Structures are given as structure tokens and as C-alpha cells.
Coordinates of C-alpha atoms and ligand atoms in Angstrom, one line a residue:
L1 CA 34.1 18.7 -65.4
S2 CA 31.1 21.2 -64.0
S3 CA 28.0 20.9 -65.6
E4 CA 28.2 24.2 -67.3
F5 CA 31.5 23.6 -69.0
A6 CA 29.8 20.5 -69.7
A7 CA 27.1 21.5 -71.6
N8 CA 29.3 24.4 -73.5
R9 CA 31.2 21.5 -75.0
R10 CA 28.2 21.1 -77.3
S11 CA 28.9 24.6 -79.0
P12 CA 32.4 25.8 -79.2
P13 CA 33.2 28.5 -76.5
R14 CA 33.2 32.2 -77.3
R15 CA 36.6 32.8 -78.5
H16 CA 37.7 36.6 -76.9
F17 CA 39.5 35.3 -74.2
G18 CA 42.6 33.6 -73.6
I19 CA 45.1 32.8 -70.3
A20 CA 48.9 33.1 -69.2
F21 CA 49.5 31.1 -66.9
D22 CA 52.6 31.4 -64.3
I23 CA 54.6 28.4 -63.0
D24 CA 56.3 28.6 -60.1
G25 CA 53.9 29.2 -57.2
V26 CA 51.0 28.7 -59.2
I27 CA 51.1 25.8 -61.2
F28 CA 54.3 24.0 -59.3
R29 CA 56.4 24.0 -56.3
S30 CA 59.7 22.7 -57.5
E31 CA 58.2 20.0 -59.7
S32 CA 55.3 18.9 -57.6
P33 CA 51.9 20.1 -59.2
I34 CA 50.7 22.3 -56.7
G35 CA 46.5 24.0 -56.2
G36 CA 44.8 21.7 -58.4
S37 CA 47.2 22.3 -61.7
P38 CA 46.7 18.9 -63.4
Q39 CA 42.8 19.1 -63.2
A40 CA 42.5 22.5 -63.6
L41 CA 44.8 22.5 -67.2
K42 CA 42.7 19.8 -68.5
R43 CA 39.6 21.7 -68.5
L44 CA 41.2 23.7 -71.2
Y45 CA 41.0 20.8 -73.6
D46 CA 38.2 19.1 -75.3
E47 CA 37.8 15.9 -73.1
E48 CA 37.4 13.3 -76.0
S49 CA 39.8 14.5 -78.7
G50 CA 42.6 16.1 -76.3
A51 CA 42.4 19.0 -78.6
L52 CA 42.9 22.5 -77.0
R53 CA 39.7 24.7 -76.2
I54 CA 40.9 27.8 -74.5
P55 CA 43.8 29.2 -75.9
Y56 CA 46.4 29.5 -73.2
V57 CA 50.2 29.7 -72.7
F58 CA 52.7 29.4 -69.6
L59 CA 54.4 32.7 -68.9
T60 CA 57.3 32.5 -66.5
N61 CA 60.4 33.7 -65.4
G62 CA 61.7 30.7 -65.1
G63 CA 63.8 28.5 -67.8
G64 CA 67.5 27.1 -68.2
F65 CA 65.9 24.5 -71.2
R66 CA 64.6 24.5 -74.2
E67 CA 60.9 25.1 -75.2
S68 CA 60.2 21.7 -76.2
I69 CA 62.2 20.1 -73.7
R70 CA 60.1 22.1 -70.9
A71 CA 56.8 21.5 -73.4
S72 CA 57.3 17.7 -73.5
E73 CA 58.4 18.1 -69.7
L74 CA 55.1 19.8 -68.3
S75 CA 53.2 17.3 -70.5
T76 CA 54.4 14.9 -68.8
L77 CA 54.2 16.2 -65.2
L78 CA 50.9 17.5 -65.9
G79 CA 49.5 14.7 -68.0
I80 CA 48.5 17.3 -70.7
N81 CA 49.7 17.8 -74.6
V82 CA 51.5 21.3 -74.1
S83 CA 53.1 22.5 -77.3
P84 CA 57.0 24.4 -77.4
L85 CA 54.4 27.4 -78.9
Q86 CA 52.7 27.6 -75.4
V87 CA 55.8 27.9 -73.1
L88 CA 57.2 31.7 -73.1
Q89 CA 60.0 31.7 -70.8
G90 CA 62.3 34.5 -69.2
H91 CA 65.1 34.1 -71.9
T92 CA 62.5 33.2 -74.9
P93 CA 62.6 36.9 -76.2
F94 CA 66.3 36.6 -76.4
K95 CA 66.0 34.7 -79.7
N96 CA 64.9 38.6 -81.1
L97 CA 69.1 39.2 -80.5
V98 CA 70.1 36.9 -83.1
Q99 CA 70.1 39.1 -85.9
R100 CA 72.8 41.3 -83.7
L101 CA 74.9 39.1 -82.5
E102 CA 74.7 36.0 -84.5
N103 CA 78.5 35.1 -85.2
E104 CA 79.6 37.2 -82.0
L105 CA 81.3 35.1 -79.4
V106 CA 78.6 35.1 -76.6
V107 CA 78.7 33.5 -73.1
A108 CA 75.5 31.6 -71.4
V109 CA 75.2 31.5 -67.9
G110 CA 73.0 29.3 -65.4
K111 CA 71.1 26.0 -64.6
G112 CA 70.2 23.7 -67.1
E113 CA 71.7 24.0 -70.7
P114 CA 71.6 27.5 -71.3
A115 CA 74.3 27.3 -74.4
A116 CA 71.8 25.0 -75.6
V117 CA 68.8 27.1 -75.2
L118 CA 71.2 30.2 -77.0
S119 CA 72.0 27.5 -80.1
E120 CA 68.3 26.6 -80.8
Y121 CA 67.6 30.5 -80.9
G122 CA 70.6 30.6 -83.8
F123 CA 73.0 32.0 -81.6
K124 CA 76.2 30.5 -83.5
K125 CA 79.1 30.9 -81.2
V126 CA 77.7 30.2 -77.8
V127 CA 79.7 28.8 -75.1
S128 CA 78.4 27.7 -71.6
I129 CA 80.1 29.7 -68.9
D130 CA 81.7 26.5 -67.5
E131 CA 83.3 25.5 -71.0
Y132 CA 84.5 28.9 -70.8
A133 CA 85.8 29.1 -67.3
S134 CA 87.9 25.8 -67.7
C135 CA 89.7 27.7 -70.8
F136 CA 91.4 29.6 -68.0
P137 CA 93.8 28.0 -65.5
G138 CA 93.4 29.5 -62.0
I139 CA 90.5 31.4 -62.7
D140 CA 88.5 30.3 -59.7
P141 CA 90.9 30.2 -56.9
L142 CA 88.1 28.2 -55.2
A143 CA 87.7 25.4 -57.5
P144 CA 89.9 22.9 -55.9
Y145 CA 87.6 23.1 -52.4
K146 CA 84.6 22.4 -54.6
N147 CA 83.3 19.1 -54.5
W148 CA 80.9 18.7 -57.2
E149 CA 81.4 17.8 -60.8
V150 CA 81.2 20.0 -63.5
K151 CA 79.3 18.5 -66.3
Q152 CA 80.2 18.2 -69.7
V153 CA 79.2 20.7 -72.1
P154 CA 76.1 19.2 -74.0
K155 CA 76.7 18.0 -77.2
H156 CA 74.0 20.5 -78.8
N157 CA 76.2 23.6 -77.9
G158 CA 76.9 25.0 -80.7
V159 CA 80.5 26.1 -80.3
S160 CA 81.5 22.5 -78.9
E161 CA 80.3 21.2 -82.6
A162 CA 81.7 24.5 -84.5
R163 CA 85.1 25.0 -83.3
T164 CA 88.1 22.6 -83.6
S165 CA 89.8 23.8 -79.8
T166 CA 89.3 25.3 -76.9
D167 CA 91.9 28.1 -77.2
N168 CA 90.5 29.1 -80.3
I169 CA 87.6 30.6 -77.8
C170 CA 90.2 31.8 -75.2
S171 CA 91.4 34.1 -77.3
Q172 CA 88.5 35.4 -78.8
R173 CA 86.8 38.6 -77.8
V174 CA 83.6 37.9 -75.6
Q175 CA 80.9 40.1 -77.1
A176 CA 77.7 39.3 -75.1
V177 CA 76.4 37.3 -71.9
F178 CA 73.5 36.0 -71.1
V179 CA 72.3 34.7 -67.8
V180 CA 69.5 32.4 -69.2
S181 CA 68.7 31.3 -65.7
D182 CA 69.9 30.5 -61.8
S183 CA 73.5 30.6 -61.7
I184 CA 74.3 27.2 -59.7
D185 CA 77.8 28.5 -58.9
W186 CA 77.9 32.3 -57.5
S187 CA 81.1 32.9 -56.2
R188 CA 82.5 31.0 -59.3
D189 CA 80.2 33.0 -61.9
I190 CA 80.8 36.3 -60.3
Q191 CA 84.1 36.2 -60.5
V192 CA 84.6 34.8 -64.2
L193 CA 81.7 37.8 -65.3
C194 CA 83.9 40.5 -63.5
D195 CA 86.6 39.3 -65.7
I196 CA 84.7 39.4 -68.6
L197 CA 83.0 42.1 -68.3
R198 CA 85.9 44.7 -66.9
T199 CA 88.1 43.7 -69.5
G200 CA 86.1 44.3 -72.4
G201 CA 85.7 40.3 -73.1
L202 CA 89.1 39.0 -72.4
P203 CA 89.9 38.0 -69.4
G204 CA 92.9 38.6 -67.8
R205 CA 94.3 40.7 -70.8
E206 CA 93.1 44.4 -71.8
I207 CA 90.6 46.9 -70.4
G208 CA 88.5 47.3 -73.5
H209 CA 84.6 48.4 -73.4
Q210 CA 81.6 46.3 -71.0
P211 CA 80.5 43.3 -73.3
Q212 CA 76.6 43.4 -73.0
L213 CA 74.8 41.8 -70.3
Y214 CA 71.5 40.3 -70.9
F215 CA 69.4 38.9 -67.7
A216 CA 66.3 36.4 -68.3
H217 CA 64.5 38.5 -65.6
D218 CA 64.9 40.0 -62.7
D219 CA 63.0 38.1 -59.9
L220 CA 64.8 38.8 -56.3
A221 CA 62.8 35.5 -55.4
Y222 CA 60.1 32.8 -56.2
Q223 CA 58.3 30.0 -54.7
A224 CA 59.9 26.6 -55.0
A225 CA 59.4 23.6 -52.4
F226 CA 60.9 25.4 -49.4
P227 CA 58.1 27.1 -47.5
S228 CA 60.0 30.4 -48.2
E229 CA 61.3 32.3 -51.0
R230 CA 64.4 31.8 -52.6
F231 CA 66.5 33.8 -54.0
G232 CA 66.1 34.6 -58.0
L233 CA 67.8 35.7 -60.3
G234 CA 67.6 39.2 -59.5
A235 CA 69.6 38.8 -56.2
F236 CA 72.1 37.3 -58.1
R237 CA 72.3 40.4 -60.2
I238 CA 72.2 42.8 -57.6
A239 CA 75.1 40.8 -56.1
L240 CA 77.2 41.2 -59.5
E241 CA 76.6 44.2 -60.1
S242 CA 77.1 45.6 -56.1
I243 CA 80.7 43.9 -56.4
F244 CA 81.5 45.2 -60.4
N245 CA 80.7 48.7 -59.3
R246 CA 83.2 48.3 -56.5
I247 CA 86.0 47.6 -58.9
H248 CA 85.0 49.5 -61.9
H249 CA 85.1 53.0 -62.6
D250 CA 81.7 52.6 -64.6
P251 CA 78.8 50.9 -63.5
L252 CA 77.4 47.9 -64.7
S253 CA 75.0 48.0 -67.8
Y254 CA 72.8 45.7 -68.6
T255 CA 68.9 44.7 -69.6
C256 CA 66.4 42.7 -67.9
Y257 CA 64.0 40.5 -69.9
G258 CA 60.9 39.1 -68.3
K259 CA 58.0 39.9 -66.3
P260 CA 56.9 42.8 -65.5
N261 CA 58.1 44.0 -68.5
P262 CA 54.8 45.3 -71.0
F263 CA 56.7 43.7 -74.2
V264 CA 56.3 40.2 -72.5
F265 CA 52.5 40.9 -72.1
K266 CA 52.3 42.1 -75.5
N267 CA 54.1 38.6 -77.0
A268 CA 52.3 36.4 -74.6
E269 CA 49.0 37.9 -76.4
A270 CA 50.6 37.5 -79.9
V271 CA 51.3 34.1 -79.1
L272 CA 47.6 33.3 -77.9
K273 CA 46.6 35.1 -81.4
Q274 CA 49.1 32.3 -83.1
L275 CA 47.2 29.6 -81.1
V276 CA 43.7 31.0 -81.5
S277 CA 44.4 30.5 -85.6
S278 CA 46.6 27.2 -85.0
C279 CA 43.6 25.6 -83.6
P280 CA 40.7 25.6 -86.7
D281 CA 39.3 22.6 -85.7
S282 CA 38.7 23.0 -81.7
G283 CA 36.4 25.8 -82.6
L284 CA 39.1 28.7 -81.5
A285 CA 39.4 29.7 -85.0
P286 CA 38.8 33.3 -85.6
D287 CA 35.3 34.0 -87.9
N288 CA 37.6 34.8 -90.6
A289 CA 40.8 32.8 -90.3
S290 CA 42.1 34.4 -93.7
T291 CA 41.9 37.8 -93.1
A292 CA 40.5 38.3 -89.5
V293 CA 42.7 39.8 -86.9
H294 CA 41.7 38.4 -83.9
N295 CA 41.2 41.0 -81.1
F296 CA 40.7 39.4 -77.3
E297 CA 38.1 40.9 -75.4
R298 CA 40.3 39.6 -71.8
L299 CA 43.0 38.1 -71.0
Y300 CA 44.2 36.7 -67.7
M301 CA 47.2 36.4 -66.2
V302 CA 47.1 34.2 -63.2
G303 CA 50.2 34.6 -60.9
D304 CA 51.7 34.3 -57.4
N305 CA 54.1 37.3 -57.2
P306 CA 52.8 40.7 -57.2
D307 CA 56.0 42.5 -57.9
V308 CA 56.0 40.4 -61.2
D309 CA 53.0 39.0 -62.7
I310 CA 50.2 41.5 -61.4
K311 CA 52.5 44.3 -61.6
G312 CA 53.3 43.3 -65.1
A313 CA 49.2 42.5 -65.9
R314 CA 48.2 45.9 -64.8
Q315 CA 51.3 47.8 -66.2
A316 CA 50.2 46.2 -69.8
G317 CA 46.4 47.5 -69.3
Y318 CA 43.6 46.4 -71.4
P319 CA 42.3 43.5 -72.1
W320 CA 44.7 41.9 -69.4
F321 CA 42.7 41.0 -65.6
S322 CA 44.8 39.7 -63.2
I323 CA 44.3 37.1 -60.4
L324 CA 46.6 36.6 -57.6
T325 CA 47.0 32.7 -56.3
R326 CA 47.7 32.4 -52.0
T327 CA 49.8 29.4 -53.6
G328 CA 53.3 30.8 -54.2
V329 CA 55.2 34.2 -53.3
F330 CA 51.5 35.8 -51.5
K331 CA 50.5 34.6 -48.7
G332 CA 48.6 37.4 -47.4
T333 CA 45.1 37.5 -46.5
G334 CA 43.0 40.2 -48.7
N335 CA 44.6 41.7 -51.1
H336 CA 48.4 42.7 -51.9
D337 CA 48.8 46.6 -50.7
K338 CA 50.7 48.0 -53.8
F339 CA 49.8 45.8 -56.6
P340 CA 46.4 44.9 -55.6
A341 CA 44.7 42.2 -58.9
D342 CA 41.6 42.0 -60.4
L343 CA 40.9 39.1 -58.5
V344 CA 42.6 37.1 -55.6
V345 CA 41.8 33.5 -55.5
E346 CA 43.2 30.1 -53.3
T347 CA 44.6 28.3 -55.7
V348 CA 45.0 28.0 -60.0
E349 CA 41.8 25.4 -59.9
E350 CA 39.9 28.0 -58.2
A351 CA 41.3 30.6 -61.1
V352 CA 40.1 28.5 -64.2
D353 CA 36.9 27.9 -62.4
Y354 CA 36.5 31.7 -62.4
I355 CA 37.4 32.3 -66.0
I356 CA 35.5 29.0 -67.6
R357 CA 32.3 30.4 -65.5
K358 CA 32.6 33.9 -66.6
E359 CA 33.4 33.2 -70.5
C360 CA 32.1 29.8 -71.4
Ligands
G3P1 O1 63.6 31.4 -61.5 C1 62.2 31.3 -61.7 C2 61.4 32.0 -60.9 O2 62.3 33.4 -60.7 C3 59.8 32.5 -61.6 O3 59.5 31.8 -62.0 O4 57.1 30.8 -62.9 O5 56.8 32.3 -61.3 O6 57.9 33.3 -63.1 P1 57.5 32.1 -62.5
MG2 MG1 55.7 32.7 -59.9

């Protein structure tokens, strides 16, 4: 604990700032903590009580698991107490589409438990692409050559519990596809998605309007364990779109969520406000909790990807302040040319140190 922060423990910090941390390339590479992230994050909690002292969220484009599961995984890996409210993933805003598609058949794509994610948001008829593809014998002619097993659909998948037979969903029209996280079988997923999208949601049958298509984000690449960047959901989107546009008269229509969209930063600000008012004992509550609308004077975005994290924070404008680390996608010296950050540091630990010195 730095001396000024230790001294500050006697009086609560001023309550005018919050922090959003990117995950991949800032907090972790794959599952390994980087840049002193566990120590850095511990400084945001009261040392004795463990209560949150400085409002922060994880603002990641990644995902594939429910926010509650991701929160407990982060808690374990980092040795802190992360609440599900603090986990904002690329797919988190999909919950805003429940009203429109609550009772429609929707297909969930991606690693992890994409169908469970959508079911938890309130979608009532969700099927994973694994289960959906299994309805159509021969839909993936390469399947016999694939030497891996497709995992069983988790029990909490809404459709598995609600429907009585697989035939039931095979014959229903798919109204929307959600690409929740990275596809783990591009060849099968591109084939099946083209089938769904070009036929109006009934593979092998009639031609109709393209079902809605949503991507959790559009990152071309991200930083994982390998030294150079890995292809992300944006690369998958380009592959799908290029093929679809060669086989269909109308171009692929889709919506991408995630950073750098301004609404993601607006939502992060709203959640940070909620965190302030939900921590009355931590010294973080607004001066008049019952009526005050807490306004931040500064919100920090700590990220590794100039095109996504820094561009997003710059577009979001006041009160966002961008901090670029050198632990992930950005590996340059100096600042980024196209999307320069307000501050460039080596690691997240250095970023947190800067913020605490400045604000507390
Ligand atoms: O798939 C995850 C990746 O594209 C970005 O994750 O945490 O750097 O926003 P993050
Ligand atoms: Mg990142």
C-alpha cells in the first residue's frame, strides 16, 4: 500500500471518480494475471473490511459465460470480491433485446455457455448452435472428420428445459442469431449460419427475410497467451459476411455491440453510479443518497487496444480519461498515432498508482 493511500484510509476517498478495466491484455493473458493486476485491484478495497472503496467495473468485449460465473472466476483468480454487477461483457447489453425477442426462437453461438447466457437474460426459446446443428443430419459434411466431441448442452439452457423434442425446434423459424463469443468451429458455424440467414430461419427450406444477427463485439484481434494477437469475433464476422455476400443477393445485415460503441461507456457510467449508491458503508455513497444524482468528475478507462478501448473512451468524451497499457495489443513506444490515449503506462499497476495519486 502506498503511503498516501494508507493515510487516506482514515478518511474516505472523494467520490467523484470511477474506473473501467479492460480484461484481456490488461488484467489477464488467457487466465494468467498480468501487469501486477491482483495487487493493483486490491488497492481499490478497504484493507481491513474488504469493502469496495473505489467504484470500478470490468469493461470487456470478451464473454461466453454468465456475469455471475465470470464474477466468481475473477474473484478466485485475482483474490478479490467481484460482484456480478461489476462485470460488463460484450454481450451484456443483449438483455435489452429480451422485450423484442422473448418468446422467439433464437440461436446462440460461441465458446462457453452462450445459450445459458441468453436464457439468464430472459430469452425463453434459446438453442445453442451445437444443439441446433444436431437437428439437421448432414448439415456439416466435415463433421465425421472432426475428432472432437460436441459438449452436451448445459441443463440451464432454456430450450432444453422447455421443449419436449428436438424436432420441435428443427421445424420452427429462427428469428435471431446471437454471436455471444468466439466461434470454436468456424467451418461448421459459417455453414449453419449461412443456412439460417439465407433461408429466413428455416435451413434447407424456403427463402425468406434474413433473421436478425447480433455480434457481442467486433474486435478484429485481441491479446491472449500467445505473443502476437489472436483473431477475434471481428475476424469471424468478416469471414461470415464475405461468404454470405457471395452467395446471397442482399448483403448481410447485422449489429455489433461492445466497445468502442458510445452506449457501452454510457452503460458503464450508469453501473458505476449504481456501485456508488450500493456501497453506503464504504464511504462511497453520494452526499444525499436519497435524491442525489451522482455525477462523476472523471472516469478512467484502462485498456490495451487503441482501436477499441482508447477510441471508445475518446468518443465517449467527458468525463472519460483513457489510459493505455503496454501489456496487450499496443506494443509501441510513445503513444498510438491514430487514437492517442490521455496517458500511456507500462502496466495496470502503474495505471492504478497514477489514479490513486491523482484522486485520493
Ligand atoms: O474476445 C475477447 C477480446 O476480443 C477482447 O477482450 O477484455 O480486451 O475487451 P477485452
Ligand atoms: Mg483488451
